[in-house]
C-alpha positions in Angstrom: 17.4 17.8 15.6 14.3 15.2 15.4 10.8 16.5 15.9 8.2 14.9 18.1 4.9 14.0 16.5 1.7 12.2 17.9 0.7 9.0 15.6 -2.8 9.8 17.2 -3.4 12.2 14.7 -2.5 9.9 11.6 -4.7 7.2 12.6 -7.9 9.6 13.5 -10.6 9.7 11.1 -10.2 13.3 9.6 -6.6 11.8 8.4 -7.3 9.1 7.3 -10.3 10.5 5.2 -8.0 12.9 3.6 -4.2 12.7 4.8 -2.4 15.5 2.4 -2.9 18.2 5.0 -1.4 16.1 7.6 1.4 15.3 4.9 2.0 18.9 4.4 2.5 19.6 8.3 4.9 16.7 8.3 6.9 18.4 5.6 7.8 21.5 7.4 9.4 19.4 9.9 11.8 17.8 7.7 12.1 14.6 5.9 11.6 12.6 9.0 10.1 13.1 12.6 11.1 11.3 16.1 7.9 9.8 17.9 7.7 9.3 22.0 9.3 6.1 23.8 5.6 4.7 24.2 4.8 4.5 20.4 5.1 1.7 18.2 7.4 3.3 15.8 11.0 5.2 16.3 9.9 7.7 13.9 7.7 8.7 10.7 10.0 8.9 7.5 8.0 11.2 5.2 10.4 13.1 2.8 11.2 11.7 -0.3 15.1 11.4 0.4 15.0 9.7 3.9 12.2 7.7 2.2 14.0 6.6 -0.5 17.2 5.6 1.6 15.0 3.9 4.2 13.4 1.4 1.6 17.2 0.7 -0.1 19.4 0.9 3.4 20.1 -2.9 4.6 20.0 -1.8 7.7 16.4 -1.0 8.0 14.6 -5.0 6.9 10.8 -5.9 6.8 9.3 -6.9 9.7 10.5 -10.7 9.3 10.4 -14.0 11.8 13.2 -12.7 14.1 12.0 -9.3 14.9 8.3 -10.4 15.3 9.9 -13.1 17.8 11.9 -10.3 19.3 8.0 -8.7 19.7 7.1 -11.0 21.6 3.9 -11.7 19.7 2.6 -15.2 19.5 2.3 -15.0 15.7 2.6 -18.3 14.6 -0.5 -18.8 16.0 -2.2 -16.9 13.1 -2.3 -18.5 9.7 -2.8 -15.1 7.9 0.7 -13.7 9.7 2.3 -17.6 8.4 1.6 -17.0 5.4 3.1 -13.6 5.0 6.1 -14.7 7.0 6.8 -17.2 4.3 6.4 -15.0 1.6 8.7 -12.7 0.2 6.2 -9.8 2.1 8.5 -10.3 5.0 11.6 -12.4 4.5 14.8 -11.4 5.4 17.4 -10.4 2.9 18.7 -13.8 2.3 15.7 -15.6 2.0 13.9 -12.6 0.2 16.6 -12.3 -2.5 16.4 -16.1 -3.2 12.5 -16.1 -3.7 12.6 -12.9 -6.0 15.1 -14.9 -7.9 13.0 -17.8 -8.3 9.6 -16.0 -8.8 11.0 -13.6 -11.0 12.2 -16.6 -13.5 8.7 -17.2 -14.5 7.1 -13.8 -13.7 9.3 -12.0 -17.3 8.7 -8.9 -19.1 7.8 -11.6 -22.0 4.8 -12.9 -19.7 3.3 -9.7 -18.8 3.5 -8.5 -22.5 1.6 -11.8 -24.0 -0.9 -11.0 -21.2 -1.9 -7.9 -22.8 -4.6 -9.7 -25.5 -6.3 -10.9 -22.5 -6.5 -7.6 -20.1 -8.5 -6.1 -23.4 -10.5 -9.2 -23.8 -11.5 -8.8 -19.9 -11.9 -5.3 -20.2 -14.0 -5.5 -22.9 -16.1 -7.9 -21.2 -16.7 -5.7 -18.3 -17.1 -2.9 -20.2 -20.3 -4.3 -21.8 -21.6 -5.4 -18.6 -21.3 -1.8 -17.1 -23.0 -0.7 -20.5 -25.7 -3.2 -20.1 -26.3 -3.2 -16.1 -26.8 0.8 -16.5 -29.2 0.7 -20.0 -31.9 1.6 -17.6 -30.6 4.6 -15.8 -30.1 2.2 -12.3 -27.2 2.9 -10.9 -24.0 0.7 -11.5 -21.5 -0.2 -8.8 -18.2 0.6 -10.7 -15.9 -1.0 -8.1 -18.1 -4.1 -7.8 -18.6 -4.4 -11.8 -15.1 -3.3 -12.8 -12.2 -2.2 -11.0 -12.1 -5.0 -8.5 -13.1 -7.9 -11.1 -10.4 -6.3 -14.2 -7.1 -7.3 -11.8 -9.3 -10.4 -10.4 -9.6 -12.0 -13.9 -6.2 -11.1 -15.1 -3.9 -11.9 -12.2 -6.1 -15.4 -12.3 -5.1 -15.8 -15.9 -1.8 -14.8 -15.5 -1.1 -17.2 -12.2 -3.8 -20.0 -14.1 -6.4 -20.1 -11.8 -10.0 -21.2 -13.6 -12.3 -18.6 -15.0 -15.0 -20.0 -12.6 -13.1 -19.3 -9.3 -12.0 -15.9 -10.2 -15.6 -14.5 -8.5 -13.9 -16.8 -5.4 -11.0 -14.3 -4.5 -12.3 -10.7 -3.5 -14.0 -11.1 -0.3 -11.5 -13.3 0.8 -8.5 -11.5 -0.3 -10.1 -8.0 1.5 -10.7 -10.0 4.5 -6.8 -11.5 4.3 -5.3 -7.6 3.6 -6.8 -6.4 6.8 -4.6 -7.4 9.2 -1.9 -5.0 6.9 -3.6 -1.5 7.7 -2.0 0.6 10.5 -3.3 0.3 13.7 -5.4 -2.1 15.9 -7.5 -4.5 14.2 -10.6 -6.1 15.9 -10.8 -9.6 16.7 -13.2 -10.1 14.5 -11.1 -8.7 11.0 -8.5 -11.3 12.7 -10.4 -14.1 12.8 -11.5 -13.1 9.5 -8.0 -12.5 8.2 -6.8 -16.2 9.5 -9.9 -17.7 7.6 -8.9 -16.4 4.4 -5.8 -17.2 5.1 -6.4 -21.0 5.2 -8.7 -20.8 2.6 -6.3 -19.5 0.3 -3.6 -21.7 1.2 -6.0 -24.5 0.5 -6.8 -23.5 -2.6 -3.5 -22.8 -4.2 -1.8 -25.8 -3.0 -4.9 -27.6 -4.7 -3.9 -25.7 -7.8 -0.2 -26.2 -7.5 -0.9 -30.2 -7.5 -3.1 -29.9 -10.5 -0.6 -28.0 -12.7 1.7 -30.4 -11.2 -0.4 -33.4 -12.8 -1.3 -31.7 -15.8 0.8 -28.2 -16.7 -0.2 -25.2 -18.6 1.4 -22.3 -20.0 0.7 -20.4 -17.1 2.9 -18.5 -13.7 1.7 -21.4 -11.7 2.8 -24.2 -13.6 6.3 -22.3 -14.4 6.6 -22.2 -10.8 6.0 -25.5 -9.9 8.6 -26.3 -12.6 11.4 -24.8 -11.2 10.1 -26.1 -7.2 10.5 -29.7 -8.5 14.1 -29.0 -10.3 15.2 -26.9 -7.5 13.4 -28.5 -4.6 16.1 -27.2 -2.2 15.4 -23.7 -3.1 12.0 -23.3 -2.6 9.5 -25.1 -0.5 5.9 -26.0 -0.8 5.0 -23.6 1.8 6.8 -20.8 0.3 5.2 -21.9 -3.2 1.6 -21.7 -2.1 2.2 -18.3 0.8 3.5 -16.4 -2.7 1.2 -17.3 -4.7 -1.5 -15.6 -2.7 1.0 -12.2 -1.8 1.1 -12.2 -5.4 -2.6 -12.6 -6.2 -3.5 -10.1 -3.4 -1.2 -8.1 -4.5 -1.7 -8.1 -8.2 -5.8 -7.6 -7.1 -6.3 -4.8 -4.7 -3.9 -2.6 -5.6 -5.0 -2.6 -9.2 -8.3 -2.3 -8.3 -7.7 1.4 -6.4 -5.6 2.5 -9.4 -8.6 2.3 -11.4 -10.8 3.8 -9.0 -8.9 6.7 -7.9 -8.0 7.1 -11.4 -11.5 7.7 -12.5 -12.5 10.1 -9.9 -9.3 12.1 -10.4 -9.8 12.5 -13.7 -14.0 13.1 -13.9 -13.3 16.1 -11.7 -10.6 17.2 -14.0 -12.4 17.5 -17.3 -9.6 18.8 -19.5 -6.9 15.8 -18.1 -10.0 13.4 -18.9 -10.3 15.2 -23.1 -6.6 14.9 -23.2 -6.0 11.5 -22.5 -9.4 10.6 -24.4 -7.6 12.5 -27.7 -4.8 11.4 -27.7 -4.5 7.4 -25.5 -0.8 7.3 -26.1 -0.5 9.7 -23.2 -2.2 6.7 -20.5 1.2 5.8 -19.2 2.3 9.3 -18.1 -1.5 9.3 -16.9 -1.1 6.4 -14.9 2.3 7.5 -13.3 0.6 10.9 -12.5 -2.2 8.7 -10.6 0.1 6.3 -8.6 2.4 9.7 -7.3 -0.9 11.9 -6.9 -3.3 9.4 -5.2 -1.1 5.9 -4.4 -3.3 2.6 -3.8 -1.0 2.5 -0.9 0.6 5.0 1.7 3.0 3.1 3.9 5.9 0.3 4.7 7.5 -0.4 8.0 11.0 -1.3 8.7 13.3 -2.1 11.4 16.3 -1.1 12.1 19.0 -4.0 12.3 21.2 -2.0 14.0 21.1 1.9 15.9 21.3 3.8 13.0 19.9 7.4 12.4 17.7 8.9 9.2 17.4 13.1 8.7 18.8 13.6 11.9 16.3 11.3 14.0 18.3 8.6 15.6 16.8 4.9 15.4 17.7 2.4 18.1 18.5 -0.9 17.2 15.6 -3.2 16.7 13.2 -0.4 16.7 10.9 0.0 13.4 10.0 3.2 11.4 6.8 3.6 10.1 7.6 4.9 6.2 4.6 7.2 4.4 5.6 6.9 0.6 2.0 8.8 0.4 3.8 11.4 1.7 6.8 11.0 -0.1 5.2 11.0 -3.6 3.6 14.6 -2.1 7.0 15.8 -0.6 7.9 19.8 -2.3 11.6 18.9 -1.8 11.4 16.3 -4.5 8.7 17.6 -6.9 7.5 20.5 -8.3 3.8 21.8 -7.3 3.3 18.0 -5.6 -0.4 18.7 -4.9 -1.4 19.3 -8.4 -2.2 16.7 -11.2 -0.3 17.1 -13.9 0.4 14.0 -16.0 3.1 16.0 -18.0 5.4 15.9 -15.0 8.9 14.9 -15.9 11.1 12.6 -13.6 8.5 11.2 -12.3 9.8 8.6 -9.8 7.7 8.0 -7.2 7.4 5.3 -4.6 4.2 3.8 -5.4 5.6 0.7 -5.7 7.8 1.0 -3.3 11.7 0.7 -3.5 14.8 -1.0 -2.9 14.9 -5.0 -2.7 11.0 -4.9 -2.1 10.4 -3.2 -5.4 6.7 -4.6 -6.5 7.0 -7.7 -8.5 4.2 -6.4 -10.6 4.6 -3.3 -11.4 4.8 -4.0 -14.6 1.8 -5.4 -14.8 0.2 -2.9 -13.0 1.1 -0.4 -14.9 0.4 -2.3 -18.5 -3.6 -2.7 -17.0 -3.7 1.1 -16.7 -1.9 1.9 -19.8 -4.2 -0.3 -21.7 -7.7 -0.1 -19.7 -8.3 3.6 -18.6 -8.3 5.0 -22.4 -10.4 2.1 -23.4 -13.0 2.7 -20.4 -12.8 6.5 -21.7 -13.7 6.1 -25.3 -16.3 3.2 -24.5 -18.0 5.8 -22.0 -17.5 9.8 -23.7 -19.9 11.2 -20.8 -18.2 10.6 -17.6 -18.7 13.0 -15.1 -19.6 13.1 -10.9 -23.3 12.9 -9.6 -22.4 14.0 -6.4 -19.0 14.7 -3.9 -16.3 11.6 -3.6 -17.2 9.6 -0.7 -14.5 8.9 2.0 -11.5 6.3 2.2 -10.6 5.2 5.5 -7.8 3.7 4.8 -3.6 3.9 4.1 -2.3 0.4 3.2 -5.0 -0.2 0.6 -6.9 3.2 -0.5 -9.1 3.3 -2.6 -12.6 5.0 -3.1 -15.6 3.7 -0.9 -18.0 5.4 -2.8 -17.9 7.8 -6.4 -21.2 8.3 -7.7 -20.7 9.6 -11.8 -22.9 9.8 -14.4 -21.8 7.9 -17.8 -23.2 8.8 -21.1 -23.1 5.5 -22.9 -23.5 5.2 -26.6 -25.7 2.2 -27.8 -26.8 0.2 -30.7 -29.9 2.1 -31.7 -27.5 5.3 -31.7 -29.3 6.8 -28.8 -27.6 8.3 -26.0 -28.5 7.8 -22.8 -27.3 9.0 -19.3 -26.2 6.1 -16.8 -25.6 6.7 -13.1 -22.7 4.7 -11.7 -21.9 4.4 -8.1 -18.6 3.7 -7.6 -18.7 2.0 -4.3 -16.2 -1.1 -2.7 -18.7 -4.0 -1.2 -18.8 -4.3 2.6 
């Protein structure tokens, strides 16, 4: 028996400020819940199970060319919807499978580790920039200052793009990942969005005939290696539209983890001394984070064919909107799932999604949190909240809009002094 459920509610502010509650209503009516004939989606999938099914079935595919043409929506006419129709974002199982082959020839466990020397040099680097931007007692715009440049630089110097242009991305990549949010976006974000869109393609197919000239040891010239000795399998279009899925990707994401990390764990003051006496416990700390408080809440799919998941029937070429969010919250599948507790065993979330659309870097995500958070927590021993978290408006991307804290920051003269830092994402 499906349920009905309004998507009104789950786009209104008081969800999105804080959607757990609305999470919790959704899981007393199963794993999955049938929406009205009028509404964009079939159905919400929220329970962990159906979740996890709807992200592996074939039968349910990413939003790709076909379906969008089925849509009717003039998309092509939008370089930001291009772009991630010739990525792997949106390919269809063929194509996806045949770009996650390629990409994931150069993108190797062995790459991401060597990285791991230069995510502590960065780190370190920003970490005496907080110190020194909050000497006075001014406050310091964590996400500004840190989280957001952290996955900037080190995506850059994984992918090979100059030291200089890495203060180039973040306004454009925000502008780019808002056409991905649920819901209607304005003219204006899409204008925006298609902006960036040719900006970015500009620039990396700029860089691609650079490393092309001159290679490096970096992802971008790896790639470009195996484009020109497989030129069948991989086009110049695809090359540059992945390039910047993966750079958004490796960027914004990051960015939250760090953010929501922070706040989750200056309210929690014994999780916070834990991990600060003993750092070998970061990457059951950062699984905790990603399942707890995800950088993101959702995936669509489409069914290829009429199909049905818990009970709710899906016709054929319909889509289902998928709240992992809610699946990493979901009591069927873990134990107490609104408390923190970085202990928890089996913890197998869907952060980073699931099936052939598994995060590319999540690896790398996860080695930036590993290594960065108990770094940031022994550089700054007094961390703790000036005031209330401020709201995040939003699913695909959350992350903290404003978290004023206070750091205690040790300095050369042995003094201590106390540092306010406002964690806030720019407008």
């Amino acid at each position: 028996m499906g349920f009905s459920v309004s998507l009104d509610e789950l786009l209104g502010d008081k969800v999105r400020r804080d959607p757990y509650p609305y999470y919790a209503r959704l899981h007393e009516l199963g794993e999955a819940a049938a929406l009205p004939p009028t509404a964009p989606y079939a159905a919400v999938v929220h329970g962990y199970d159906a979740a996890h099914r709807v992200l592996r079935d074939p039968v349910f595919r990413v939003l790709d060319a076909d379906h969008l043409d089925r849509s009717g929506l003039r998309w092509r006419d939008h370089p930001v919807i291009r772009t991630l129709q010739a990525s792997m974002f949106n390919a269809p199982p063929d194509e996806h499978a045949r770009l996650r082959q390629l990409f994931g020839q150069a993108l190797t466990a062995r790459r991401v580790a060597a990285l791991e020397p230069a995510i502590l040099r960065i780190a370190d680097g920003l970490l005496d920039g907080l110190a020194e931007a909050g000497a006075d007692g001014r406050p310091v715009d964590f996400m500004a200052a840190f989280a957001l440049p952290l996955p900037s630089a080190v995506v850059g110097e994984l992918l090979g793009v100059p030291q200089r242009d890495w203060d180039w991305f973040p306004s454009r990549v925000r502008a780019f990942d808002a056409v991905l949010e649920i819901g209607p976006r304005s003219f204006r974000e899409i204008r925006a969005a298609n902006a960036a869109a040719e900006e970015l393609t500009g620039y990396f197919a700029a860089l691609v005939a650079a490393r092309r000239a001159e290679p490096r040891d970096d992802l971008v010239s790896a790639l470009v290696r195996i484009r020109d000795e497989q030129p069948d399998q991989l086009t110049e279009a695809e090359l540059s539209a992945n390039l910047i899925v993966m750079y958004n990707a490796g960027f914004r994401t990051t960015a939250n983890l760090f953010g929501n990390g922070l706040s989750l764990l200056v309210a929690r003051p014994a999780a916070l001394a834990a991990l600060r006496a003993d750092p070998s416990l970061a990457p059951s700390y950062v699984e905790e984070i990603l399942r707890y408080e995800p950088p993101v809440h959702f995936a669509v799919r489409y069914a290829a064919e009429e199909t049905e998941i818990a009970g709710v029937t899906v016709a054929k070429g319909r889509s289902v909107l998928v709240l992992t969010g809610a699946a990493n919250r979901d009591p069927r599948r873990f134990t107490a799932p609104d408390s923190f507790d970085p202990s928890r065993r089996d913890n197998r979330h869907l952060a980073f999604s699931g099936g052939p659309h598994y995060c590319l870097g999540a690896a790398l995500g996860r080695a930036e949190g590993r290594l960065v958070l108990p770094r940031l927590l022994d550089r700054f021993p007094g961390l703790t909240l000036a005031e209330a978290p401020g709201e995040r408006r939003e699913l695909m991307l959350r992350g903290h809009d404003r978290l004023p804290v206070h750091v205690v920051a040790p300095h050369a003269d042995r003094s201590v002094r106390t540092v306010r830092v406002d964690l806030a994402e720019p407008s």
